[in-house]
XYZ file of C-alpha atoms in Angstrom:
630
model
C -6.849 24.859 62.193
C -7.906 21.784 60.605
C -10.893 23.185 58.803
C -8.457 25.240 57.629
C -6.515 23.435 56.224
C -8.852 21.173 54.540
C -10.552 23.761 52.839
C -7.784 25.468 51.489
C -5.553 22.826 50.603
C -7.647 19.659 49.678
C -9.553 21.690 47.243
C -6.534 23.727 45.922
C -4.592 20.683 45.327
C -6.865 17.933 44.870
C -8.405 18.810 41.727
C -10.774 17.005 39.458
C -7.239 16.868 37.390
C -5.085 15.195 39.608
C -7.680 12.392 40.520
C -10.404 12.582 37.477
C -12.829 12.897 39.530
C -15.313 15.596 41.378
C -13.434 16.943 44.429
C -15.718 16.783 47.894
C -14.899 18.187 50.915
C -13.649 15.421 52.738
C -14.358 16.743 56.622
C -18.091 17.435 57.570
C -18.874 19.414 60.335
C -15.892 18.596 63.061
C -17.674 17.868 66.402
C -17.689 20.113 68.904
C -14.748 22.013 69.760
C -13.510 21.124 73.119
C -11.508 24.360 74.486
C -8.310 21.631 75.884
C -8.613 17.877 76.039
C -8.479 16.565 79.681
C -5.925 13.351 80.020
C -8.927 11.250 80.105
C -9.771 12.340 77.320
C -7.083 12.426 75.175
C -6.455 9.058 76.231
C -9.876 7.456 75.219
C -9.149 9.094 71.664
C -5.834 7.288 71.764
C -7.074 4.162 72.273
C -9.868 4.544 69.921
C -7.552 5.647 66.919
C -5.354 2.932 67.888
C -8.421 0.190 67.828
C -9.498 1.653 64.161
C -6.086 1.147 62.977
C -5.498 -2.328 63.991
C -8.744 -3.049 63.087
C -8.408 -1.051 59.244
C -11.660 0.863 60.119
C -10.430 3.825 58.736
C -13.095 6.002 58.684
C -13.589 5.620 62.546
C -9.304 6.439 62.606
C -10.279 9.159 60.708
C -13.326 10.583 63.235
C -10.750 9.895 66.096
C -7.647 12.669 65.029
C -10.445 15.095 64.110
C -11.798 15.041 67.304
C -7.588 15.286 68.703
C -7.629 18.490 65.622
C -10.862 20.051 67.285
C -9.073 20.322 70.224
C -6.031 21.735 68.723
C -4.408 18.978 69.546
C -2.875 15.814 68.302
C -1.867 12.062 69.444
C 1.175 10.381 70.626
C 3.951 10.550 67.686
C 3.779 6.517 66.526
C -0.123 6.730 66.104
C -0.111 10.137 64.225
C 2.487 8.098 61.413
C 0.729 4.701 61.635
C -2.213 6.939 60.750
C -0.497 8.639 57.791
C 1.169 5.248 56.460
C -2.310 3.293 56.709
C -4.190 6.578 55.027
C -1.149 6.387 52.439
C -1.594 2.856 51.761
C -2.337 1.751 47.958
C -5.525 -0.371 47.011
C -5.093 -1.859 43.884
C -8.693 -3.071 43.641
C -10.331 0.524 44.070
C -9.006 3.320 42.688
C -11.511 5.759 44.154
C -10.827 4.409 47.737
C -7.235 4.672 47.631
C -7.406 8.280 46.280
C -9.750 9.565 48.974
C -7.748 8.135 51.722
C -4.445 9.620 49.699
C -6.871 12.972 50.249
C -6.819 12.466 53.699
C -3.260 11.269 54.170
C -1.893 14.921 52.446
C -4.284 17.126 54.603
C -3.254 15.319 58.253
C 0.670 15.565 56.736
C 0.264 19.165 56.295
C -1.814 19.910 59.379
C 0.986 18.150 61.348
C 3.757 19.907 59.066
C 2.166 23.281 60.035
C 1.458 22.402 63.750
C 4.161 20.848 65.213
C 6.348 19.349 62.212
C 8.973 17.666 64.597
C 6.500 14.678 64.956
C 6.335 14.001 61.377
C 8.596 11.058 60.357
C 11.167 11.083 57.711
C 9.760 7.569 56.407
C 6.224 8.469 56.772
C 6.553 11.499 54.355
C 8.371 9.890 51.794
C 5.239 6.745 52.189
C 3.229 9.663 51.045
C 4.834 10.342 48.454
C 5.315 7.215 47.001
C 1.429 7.052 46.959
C 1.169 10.381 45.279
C 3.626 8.722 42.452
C 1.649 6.198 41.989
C -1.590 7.794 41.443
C -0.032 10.530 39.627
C -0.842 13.424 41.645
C 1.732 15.989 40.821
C 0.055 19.348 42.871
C -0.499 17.949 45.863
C 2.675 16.545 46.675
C 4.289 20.057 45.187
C 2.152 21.633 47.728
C 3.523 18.879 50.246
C 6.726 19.762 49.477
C 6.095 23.845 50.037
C 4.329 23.182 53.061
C 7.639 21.864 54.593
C 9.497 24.755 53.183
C 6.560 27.322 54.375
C 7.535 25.764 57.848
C 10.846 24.669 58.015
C 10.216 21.204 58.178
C 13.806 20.464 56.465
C 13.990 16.568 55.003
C 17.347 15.591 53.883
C 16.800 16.576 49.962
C 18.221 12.697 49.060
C 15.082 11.384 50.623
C 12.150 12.638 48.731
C 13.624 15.213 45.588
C 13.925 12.192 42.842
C 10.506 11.208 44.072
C 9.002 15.141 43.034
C 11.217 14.656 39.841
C 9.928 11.213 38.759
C 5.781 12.682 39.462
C 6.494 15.635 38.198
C 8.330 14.070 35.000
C 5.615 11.403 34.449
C 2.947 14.262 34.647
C 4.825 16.070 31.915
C 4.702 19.505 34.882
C 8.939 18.834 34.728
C 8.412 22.707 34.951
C 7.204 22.733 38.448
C 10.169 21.649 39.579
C 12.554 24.627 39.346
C 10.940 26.515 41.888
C 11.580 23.981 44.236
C 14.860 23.436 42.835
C 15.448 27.404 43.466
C 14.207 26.898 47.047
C 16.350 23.976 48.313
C 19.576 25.513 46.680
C 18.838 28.874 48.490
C 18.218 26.673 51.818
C 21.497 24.860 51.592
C 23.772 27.781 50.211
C 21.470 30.539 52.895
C 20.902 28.890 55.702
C 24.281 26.489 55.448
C 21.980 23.423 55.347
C 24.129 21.014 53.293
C 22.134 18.191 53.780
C 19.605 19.987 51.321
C 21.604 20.476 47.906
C 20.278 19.127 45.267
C 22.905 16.594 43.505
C 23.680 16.147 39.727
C 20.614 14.070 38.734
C 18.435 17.118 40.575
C 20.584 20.149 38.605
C 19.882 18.313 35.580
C 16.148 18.128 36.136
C 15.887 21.677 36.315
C 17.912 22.087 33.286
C 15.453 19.638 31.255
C 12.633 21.634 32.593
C 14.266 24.781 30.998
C 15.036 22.924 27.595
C 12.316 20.547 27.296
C 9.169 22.990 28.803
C 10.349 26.265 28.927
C 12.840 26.692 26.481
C 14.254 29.231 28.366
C 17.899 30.087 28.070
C 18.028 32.643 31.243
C 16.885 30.364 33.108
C 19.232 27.230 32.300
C 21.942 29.730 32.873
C 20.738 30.204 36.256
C 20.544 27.122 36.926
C 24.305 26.513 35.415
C 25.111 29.095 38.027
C 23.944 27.399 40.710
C 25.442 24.551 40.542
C 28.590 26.141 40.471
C 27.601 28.106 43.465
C 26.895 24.380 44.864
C 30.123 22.538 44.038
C 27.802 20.472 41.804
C 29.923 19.454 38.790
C 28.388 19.505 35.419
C 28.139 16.074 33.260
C 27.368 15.614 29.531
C 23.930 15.558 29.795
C 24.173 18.605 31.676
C 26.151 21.001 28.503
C 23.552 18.891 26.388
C 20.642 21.193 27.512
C 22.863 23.976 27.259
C 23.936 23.089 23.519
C 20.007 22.459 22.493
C 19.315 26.319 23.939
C 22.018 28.010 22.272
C 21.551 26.035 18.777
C 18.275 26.887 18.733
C 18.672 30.382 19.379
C 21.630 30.022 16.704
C 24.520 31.356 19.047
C 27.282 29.892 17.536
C 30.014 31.590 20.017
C 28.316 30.579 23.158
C 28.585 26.600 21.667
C 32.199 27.141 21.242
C 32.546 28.291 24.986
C 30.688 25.176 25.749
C 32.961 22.974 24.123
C 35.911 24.339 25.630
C 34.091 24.270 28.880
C 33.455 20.524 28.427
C 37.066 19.989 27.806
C 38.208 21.908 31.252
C 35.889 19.347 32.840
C 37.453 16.049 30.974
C 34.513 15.632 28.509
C 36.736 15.991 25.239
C 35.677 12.475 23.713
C 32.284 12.817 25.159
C 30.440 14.376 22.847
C 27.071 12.544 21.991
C 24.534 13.915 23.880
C 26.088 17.276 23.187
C 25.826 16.747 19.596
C 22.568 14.815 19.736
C 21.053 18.176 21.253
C 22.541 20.704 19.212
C 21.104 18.488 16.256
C 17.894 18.672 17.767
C 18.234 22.724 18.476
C 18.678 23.404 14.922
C 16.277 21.047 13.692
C 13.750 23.022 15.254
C 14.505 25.976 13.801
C 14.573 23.965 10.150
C 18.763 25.069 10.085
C 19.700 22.039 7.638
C 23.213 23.427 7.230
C 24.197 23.363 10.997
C 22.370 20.190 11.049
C 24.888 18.822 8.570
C 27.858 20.650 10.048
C 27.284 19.007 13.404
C 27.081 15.438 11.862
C 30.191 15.576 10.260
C 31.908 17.458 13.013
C 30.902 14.708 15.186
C 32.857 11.963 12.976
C 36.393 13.413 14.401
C 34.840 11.981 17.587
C 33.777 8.903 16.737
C 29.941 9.500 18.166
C 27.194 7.450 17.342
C 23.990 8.871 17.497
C 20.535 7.457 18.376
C 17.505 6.598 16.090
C 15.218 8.909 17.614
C 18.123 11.437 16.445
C 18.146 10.258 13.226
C 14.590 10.285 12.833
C 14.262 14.048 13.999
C 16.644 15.285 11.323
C 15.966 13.330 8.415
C 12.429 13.790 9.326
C 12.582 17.740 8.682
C 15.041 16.944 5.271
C 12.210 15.271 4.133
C 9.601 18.278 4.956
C 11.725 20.314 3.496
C 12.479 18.203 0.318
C 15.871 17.532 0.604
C 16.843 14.499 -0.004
C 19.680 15.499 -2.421
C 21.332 16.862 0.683
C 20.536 14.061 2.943
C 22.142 11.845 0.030
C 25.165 14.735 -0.178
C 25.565 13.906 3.681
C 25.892 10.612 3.394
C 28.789 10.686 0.765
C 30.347 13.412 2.470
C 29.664 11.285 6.084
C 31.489 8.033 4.181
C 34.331 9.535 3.051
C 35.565 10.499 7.011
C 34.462 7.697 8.767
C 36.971 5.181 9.675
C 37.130 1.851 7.644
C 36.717 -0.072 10.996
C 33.324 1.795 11.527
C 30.572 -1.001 12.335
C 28.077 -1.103 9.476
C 24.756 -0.064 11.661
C 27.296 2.878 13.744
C 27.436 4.560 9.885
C 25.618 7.673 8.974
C 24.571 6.247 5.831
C 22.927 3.289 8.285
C 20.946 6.123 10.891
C 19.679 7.680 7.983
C 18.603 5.377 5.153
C 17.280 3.238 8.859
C 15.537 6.687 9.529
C 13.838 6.562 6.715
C 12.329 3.342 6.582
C 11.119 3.525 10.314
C 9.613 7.020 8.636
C 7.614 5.248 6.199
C 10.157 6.921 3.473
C 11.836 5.107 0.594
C 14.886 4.452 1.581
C 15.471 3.363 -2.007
C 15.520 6.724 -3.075
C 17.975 7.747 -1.193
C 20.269 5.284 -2.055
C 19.248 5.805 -5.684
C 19.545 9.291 -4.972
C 23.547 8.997 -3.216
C 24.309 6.788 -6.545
C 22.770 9.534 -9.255
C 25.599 11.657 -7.263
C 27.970 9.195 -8.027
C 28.771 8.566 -4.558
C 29.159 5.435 -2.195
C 27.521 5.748 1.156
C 28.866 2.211 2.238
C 27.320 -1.354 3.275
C 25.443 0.675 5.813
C 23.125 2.366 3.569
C 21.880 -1.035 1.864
C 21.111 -2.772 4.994
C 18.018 -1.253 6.417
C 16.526 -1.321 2.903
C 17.696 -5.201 2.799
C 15.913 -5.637 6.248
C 12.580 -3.943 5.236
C 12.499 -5.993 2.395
C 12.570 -8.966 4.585
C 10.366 -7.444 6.598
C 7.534 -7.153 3.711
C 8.294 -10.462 2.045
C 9.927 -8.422 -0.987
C 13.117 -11.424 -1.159
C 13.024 -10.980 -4.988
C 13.484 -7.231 -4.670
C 16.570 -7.921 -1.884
C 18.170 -10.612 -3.999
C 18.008 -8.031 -6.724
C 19.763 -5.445 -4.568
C 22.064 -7.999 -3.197
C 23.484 -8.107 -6.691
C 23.969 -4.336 -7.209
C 26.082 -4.769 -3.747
C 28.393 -7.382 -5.176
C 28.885 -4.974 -8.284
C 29.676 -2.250 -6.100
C 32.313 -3.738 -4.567
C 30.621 -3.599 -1.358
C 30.385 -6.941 1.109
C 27.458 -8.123 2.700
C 28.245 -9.275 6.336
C 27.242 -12.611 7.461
C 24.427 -11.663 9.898
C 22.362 -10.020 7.023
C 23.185 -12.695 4.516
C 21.110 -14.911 7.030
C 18.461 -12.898 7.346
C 17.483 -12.413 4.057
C 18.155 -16.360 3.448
C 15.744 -17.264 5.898
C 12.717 -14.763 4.937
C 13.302 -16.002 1.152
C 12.900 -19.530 3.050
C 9.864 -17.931 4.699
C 8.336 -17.111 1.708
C 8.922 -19.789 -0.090
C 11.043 -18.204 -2.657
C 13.614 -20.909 -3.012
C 15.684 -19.450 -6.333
C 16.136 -16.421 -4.294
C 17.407 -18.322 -1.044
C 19.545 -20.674 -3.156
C 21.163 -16.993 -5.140
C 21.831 -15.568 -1.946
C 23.349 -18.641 -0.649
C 26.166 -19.057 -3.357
C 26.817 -15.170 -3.181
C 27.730 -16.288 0.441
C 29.750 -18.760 -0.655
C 31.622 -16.722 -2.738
C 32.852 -14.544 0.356
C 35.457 -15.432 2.690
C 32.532 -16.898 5.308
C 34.289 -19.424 7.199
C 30.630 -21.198 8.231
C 27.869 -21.497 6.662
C 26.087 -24.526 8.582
C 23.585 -22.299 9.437
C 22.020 -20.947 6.447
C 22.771 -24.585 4.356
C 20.463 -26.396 7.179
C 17.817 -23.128 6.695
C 17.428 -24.329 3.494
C 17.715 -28.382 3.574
C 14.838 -27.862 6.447
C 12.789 -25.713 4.196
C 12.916 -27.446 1.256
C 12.153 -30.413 3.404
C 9.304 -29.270 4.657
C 7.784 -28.077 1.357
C 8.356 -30.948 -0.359
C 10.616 -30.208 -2.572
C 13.456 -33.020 -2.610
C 14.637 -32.418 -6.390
C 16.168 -28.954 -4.998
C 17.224 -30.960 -2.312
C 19.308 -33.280 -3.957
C 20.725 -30.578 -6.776
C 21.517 -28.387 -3.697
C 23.771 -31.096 -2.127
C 25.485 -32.156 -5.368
C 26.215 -28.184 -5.120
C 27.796 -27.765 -2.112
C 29.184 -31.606 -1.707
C 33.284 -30.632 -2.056
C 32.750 -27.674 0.075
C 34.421 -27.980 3.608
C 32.278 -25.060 4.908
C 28.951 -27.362 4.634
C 29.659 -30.805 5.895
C 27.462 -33.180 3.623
C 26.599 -36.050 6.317
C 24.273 -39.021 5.842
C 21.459 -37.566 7.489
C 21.347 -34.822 4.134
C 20.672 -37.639 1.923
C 18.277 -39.785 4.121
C 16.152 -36.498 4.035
C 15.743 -36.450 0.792
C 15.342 -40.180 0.189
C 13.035 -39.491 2.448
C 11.133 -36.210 0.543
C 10.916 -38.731 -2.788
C 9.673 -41.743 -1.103
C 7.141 -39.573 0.947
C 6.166 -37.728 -2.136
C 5.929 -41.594 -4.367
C 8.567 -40.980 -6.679
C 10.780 -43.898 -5.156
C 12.660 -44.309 -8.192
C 14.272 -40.974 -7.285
C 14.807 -42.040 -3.893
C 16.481 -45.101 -5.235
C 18.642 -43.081 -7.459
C 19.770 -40.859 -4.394
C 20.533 -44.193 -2.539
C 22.577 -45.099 -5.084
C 24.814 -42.224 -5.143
C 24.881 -41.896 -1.536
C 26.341 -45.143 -1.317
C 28.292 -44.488 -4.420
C 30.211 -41.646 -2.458
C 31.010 -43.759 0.519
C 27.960 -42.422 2.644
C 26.442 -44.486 4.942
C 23.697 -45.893 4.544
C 21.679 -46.426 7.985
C 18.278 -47.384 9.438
C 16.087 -44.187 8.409
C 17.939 -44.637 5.071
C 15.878 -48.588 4.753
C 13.413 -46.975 6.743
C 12.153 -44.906 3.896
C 13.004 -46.863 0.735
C 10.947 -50.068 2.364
C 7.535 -47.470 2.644
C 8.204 -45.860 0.104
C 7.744 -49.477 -2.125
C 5.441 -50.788 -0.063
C 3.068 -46.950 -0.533
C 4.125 -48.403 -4.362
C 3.045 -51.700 -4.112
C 7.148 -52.441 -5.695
C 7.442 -55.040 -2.661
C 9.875 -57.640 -4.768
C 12.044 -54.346 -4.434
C 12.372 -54.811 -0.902
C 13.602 -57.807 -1.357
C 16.439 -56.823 -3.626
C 16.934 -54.365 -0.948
C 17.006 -57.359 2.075
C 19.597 -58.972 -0.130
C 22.139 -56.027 -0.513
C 21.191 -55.015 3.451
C 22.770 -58.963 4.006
C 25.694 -58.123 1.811
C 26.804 -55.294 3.511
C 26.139 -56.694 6.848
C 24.360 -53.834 8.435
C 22.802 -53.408 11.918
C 19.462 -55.174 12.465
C 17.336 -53.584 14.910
C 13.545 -54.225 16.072
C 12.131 -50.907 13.962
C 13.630 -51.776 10.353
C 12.998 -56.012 11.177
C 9.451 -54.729 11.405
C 9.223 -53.061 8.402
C 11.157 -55.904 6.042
C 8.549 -57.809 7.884
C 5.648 -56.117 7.124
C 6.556 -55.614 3.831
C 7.256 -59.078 2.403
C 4.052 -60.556 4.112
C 2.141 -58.162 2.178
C 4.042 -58.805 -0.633
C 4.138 -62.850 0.025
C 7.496 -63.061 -0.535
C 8.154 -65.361 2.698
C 11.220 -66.576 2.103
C 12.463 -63.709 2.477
C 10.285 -63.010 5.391
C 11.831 -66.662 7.123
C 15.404 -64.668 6.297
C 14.844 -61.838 8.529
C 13.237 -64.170 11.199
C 16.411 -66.296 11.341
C 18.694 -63.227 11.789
C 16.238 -61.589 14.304
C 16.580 -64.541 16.144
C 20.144 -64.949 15.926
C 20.484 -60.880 17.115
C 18.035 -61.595 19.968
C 15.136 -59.234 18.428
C 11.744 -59.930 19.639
C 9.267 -60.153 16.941
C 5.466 -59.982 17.812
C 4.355 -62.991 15.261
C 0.828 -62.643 16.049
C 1.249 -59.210 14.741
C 2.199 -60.562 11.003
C -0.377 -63.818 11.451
C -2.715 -61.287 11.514
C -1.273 -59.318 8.630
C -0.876 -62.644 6.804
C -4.712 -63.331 7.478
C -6.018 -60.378 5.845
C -3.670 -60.820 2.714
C -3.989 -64.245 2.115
C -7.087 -64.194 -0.458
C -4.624 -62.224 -2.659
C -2.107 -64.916 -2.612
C -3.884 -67.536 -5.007
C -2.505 -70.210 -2.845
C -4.013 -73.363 -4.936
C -2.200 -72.390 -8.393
C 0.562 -71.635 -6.052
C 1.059 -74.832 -4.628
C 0.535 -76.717 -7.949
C 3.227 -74.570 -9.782
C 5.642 -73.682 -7.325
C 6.570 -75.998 -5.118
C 9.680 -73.992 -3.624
C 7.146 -71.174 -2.440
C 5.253 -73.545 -1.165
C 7.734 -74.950 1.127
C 8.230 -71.306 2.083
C 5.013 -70.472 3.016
C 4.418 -73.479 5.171
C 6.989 -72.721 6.695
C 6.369 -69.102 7.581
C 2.698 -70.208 9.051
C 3.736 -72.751 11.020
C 6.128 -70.277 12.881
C 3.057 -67.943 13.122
C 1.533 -70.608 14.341
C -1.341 -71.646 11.112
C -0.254 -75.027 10.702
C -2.236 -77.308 8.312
């Protein structure tokens, strides 16, 4: 019986297709038939198949139940599953093991199915036919599966039907399904065994095997009918297979009856998927006029439908070069949806979106729902807006942003941003700055974000004259929020960049306007002089840091420091010693001996001391705290 069912079913159902590779018959020459197995016997093969399996020797596991199928006979219940399960087990690491053990697995599950199914686990089938999901084996385990039915081996339908759907559905054979569909419905209605009705999620299965594969409307309907005859109850998806068959097949009465129907069952406001496949039913048959019909009929229920949807139906508008329909749709679309409908829930949104994702100018639609003299809304703008971001086009979208704002038609927020930041991106900074006061001319109660997006870029690129007009811009506007930290960046940008004049200037006003001035503010003015050589100017700048009293700490001390050595203005230097020490600041004054050392031929000490007497007092002063006394 074994041979028999190894050479019928393995090869049947084990095809070069289902494991891409050359079937072999997987059982040479059993050994010799022994008429009946004394107790001895059977017990020696026992313990041998249960020594293989603790031991993972699977081909001697495999030698031990052929000798027990020989016989006509088979093991003790727990080693015939432990058997299955290890045969069913997956190997990640080869591929071509794990499917000739799966081979093996299937033929001792149907040899045990057809002999005495009783001893056949509930979890050890559905082990089996996990593995067959995961190696994608679709036949076999539909061959599994009418093996049971063959021999009325009845497992609870809950247990292992999803697991046919999801192999089947992955190996695109959704098809294959019905007929065991057909056979577990006549098993639970026939033979009163409840426990095997399929549920909703298994009715609906068949019914996408009938739309999706088949296209067949008799049999959807007979499927319809069976549920009834179940007690199954229909959901949306359910009349969405329905409403994709009669579309297609343009019966207009039989979608009526299906909309009532839906409304006996509660679906009234549930219309999506119903919509979605009637779309896609006259799409195929190129019906542009029902296509249209549907969308607008569709509005009255506020449904929103998805992108693949909108990309199947503008798709075949475009093959059939329409696009002064598509743009009539949108107008017509516009003028019945509700003024509270989101911008990217719009029609004019799915399609113009459709038609970028399509490679298709969505431009031309727009320019073609304008030559009409219609508006299609804020929707229609923004996937055009967005690809232009996309593609670094910011002139283009600032271009369009300004046809918006003659419109009449508001930008929202979110968008504003994003076109903002890729002009930012791209270094298009007139753009950016355009877009930025069209947002300020809206009612935008924050606009943080997009000021720092540009302050940061402009930062980064060097560009501190922008900087500073930018600020002047925006400086009475609440929204913004000027602080210090604004102007130290772009004292910073013209110090970094040499042009400390500027920097000054900015310092000037930002203290001017009551800003305060803090350490990175002195920070960058005192290297920005010293990059300049203008070291007396950091001295003007110790003497108004005095005046205003300002914190000392041990970073800026440093820098004065460093600074009026170089510059040999120690005086100045003795200054900011005497306050560090009266603030407790370390100072490291090896560290400016040493920078005193290497600028002291520069100094021209011996006309200094002959002519300047004061300095010189200064100076001796300075190295003996350094510690260069003469």
């Amino acid at each position: 019986m074994l041979r028999k069912t190894l050479t019928s079913i393995s090869l049947r159902h084990f095809s070069s297709s289902s494991f891409a590779f050359s079937p072999k018959p997987i059982t040479p020459s059993p050994p010799k038939t022994l008429k009946t197995l004394t107790q001895l016997q059977k017990s020696s093969f026992e313990s041998t198949l249960r020594n293989s399996l603790t031991a993972h020797d699977t081909d001697e596991a495999w030698k031990a139940f052929r000798s027990f199928a020989a016989a006509s006979s088979l093991p003790e219940k727990p080693l015939l599953n432990s058997l299955i399960t290890h045969l069913s087990s997956f190997h990640a690491g080869d591929t071509s093991l794990f499917r000739h053990r799966l081979k093996r697995a299937f033929v001792s599950a149907a040899y045990i199915i057809e002999k005495d199914p009783i001893l056949l686990e509930f979890d050890t089938l559905v082990t089996l036919l996990e593995s067959m999901k995961l190696a994608k084996t679709a036949a076999p385990a539909l061959a599994l599966v009418d093996c049971m039915f063959k021999n009325r081996y009845f497992v609870p339908f809950d247990l292992w039907g999803h697991l046919i759907i999801d192999i089947c559905r992955e190996n695109r054979s959704l098809a294959s399904f019905l007929k065991v569909f057909r056979e577990s419905c006549r098993i639970s209605l026939d033979e009163k065994h409840d426990f095997m009705k399929p549920d909703l999620a298994a009715c609906n299965a068949a019914l996408e095997a009938c739309f999706r594969q088949l296209e067949s409307l008799p049999d959807a309907e007979s499927v319809i009918e069976s549920m009834a005859d179940l007690g199954v109850k229909p959901d949306e998806s359910s009349f969405g297979f329905l409403a994709y068959l009669y579309a297609k097949k343009g019966l207009r009465e039989k979608i009526s009856e299906l909309e009532n129907s839906m409304d006996g069952f509660g679906f009234a406001s549930e219309r999506t998927i119903l919509y979605s496949n009637m779309i896609s039913g006259y799409v195929k048959i190129g019906d542009l006029d029902s296509v249209c019909d549907v969308i607008l009929q569709s509005l009255g229920k506020d449904s929103t439908f998805s992108e693949e949807t909108y990309c199947e139906l503008v798709k075949v508008f475009i093959e059939s070069e329409s696009v002064k329909s598509l743009a009539r749709l949108i107008i017509e679309a516009r003028k019945l949806e509700s003024l509270s409908t989101e911008c990217d829930k719009s029609v004019g949104f799915g399609i113009v979106n459709a038609c970028v994702k399509l490679g298709f100018s969505g431009k031309r639609i727009l320019d073609e729902v304008n030559a009409q003299g219609g508006c299609g809304g804020i929707g229609v703008y923004v996937p055009i807006l967005m690809a232009y971001c996309k593609e670094n086009k910011t002139a283009e979208a600032t271009q369009l942003v300004k046809e918006i704002r003659s419109c009449e038609v508001q930008l929202d927020v979110e968008t504003y941003k994003a076109l903002i930041e890729a002009s930012m991106r791209k270094q298009d900074f007139e753009s950016a700055l355009t877009l930025f006061r069209d947002m300020r001319g809206m009612r935008v109660t924050d606009l943080k974000g997009s000021y720092l997006t540009i302050m940061t870029g402009l930062l980064e690129n060097q560009r501190p004259e922008l900087m500073a007009d930018f600020v002047e811009e925006v400086l009475e506007d609440r929204r913004v929020e000027v602080k210090s930290h604004d102007w130290n960046s772009i004292i910073h940008a013209f110090c970094k960049a040499k042009r400390v004049e500027d920097g000054k200037r900015i310092f000037r006003r930002m203290v001017f306007l009551q800003y305060e001035a803090n350490q990175q503010t002195y920070l960058s003015l005192i290297n920005g002089y010293m990059s300049c050589g203008k070291y007396f100017e950091v001295v003007v700048l110790w003497r108004e840091f005095k005046e205003k009293e300002a914190k000392l700490d041990h970073a800026l001390a440093d820098a004065f420091l460093s600074a009026l050595v170089r510059g040999g203005f120690f005086g100045t230097a003795m200054q900011v010693v005497e306050k560090c020490q009266e603030m407790r600041i370390f100072v490291d004054r090896w560290r400016y001996k040493a920078a005193f050392m290497e600028t002291e031929k520069s100094l021209r000490l011996p006309k200094l001391r002959k002519r300047k007497m004061k300095k010189v007092e200064f100076l001796d002063a300075f190295k003996n705290w350094v510690g260069l006394t003469t």
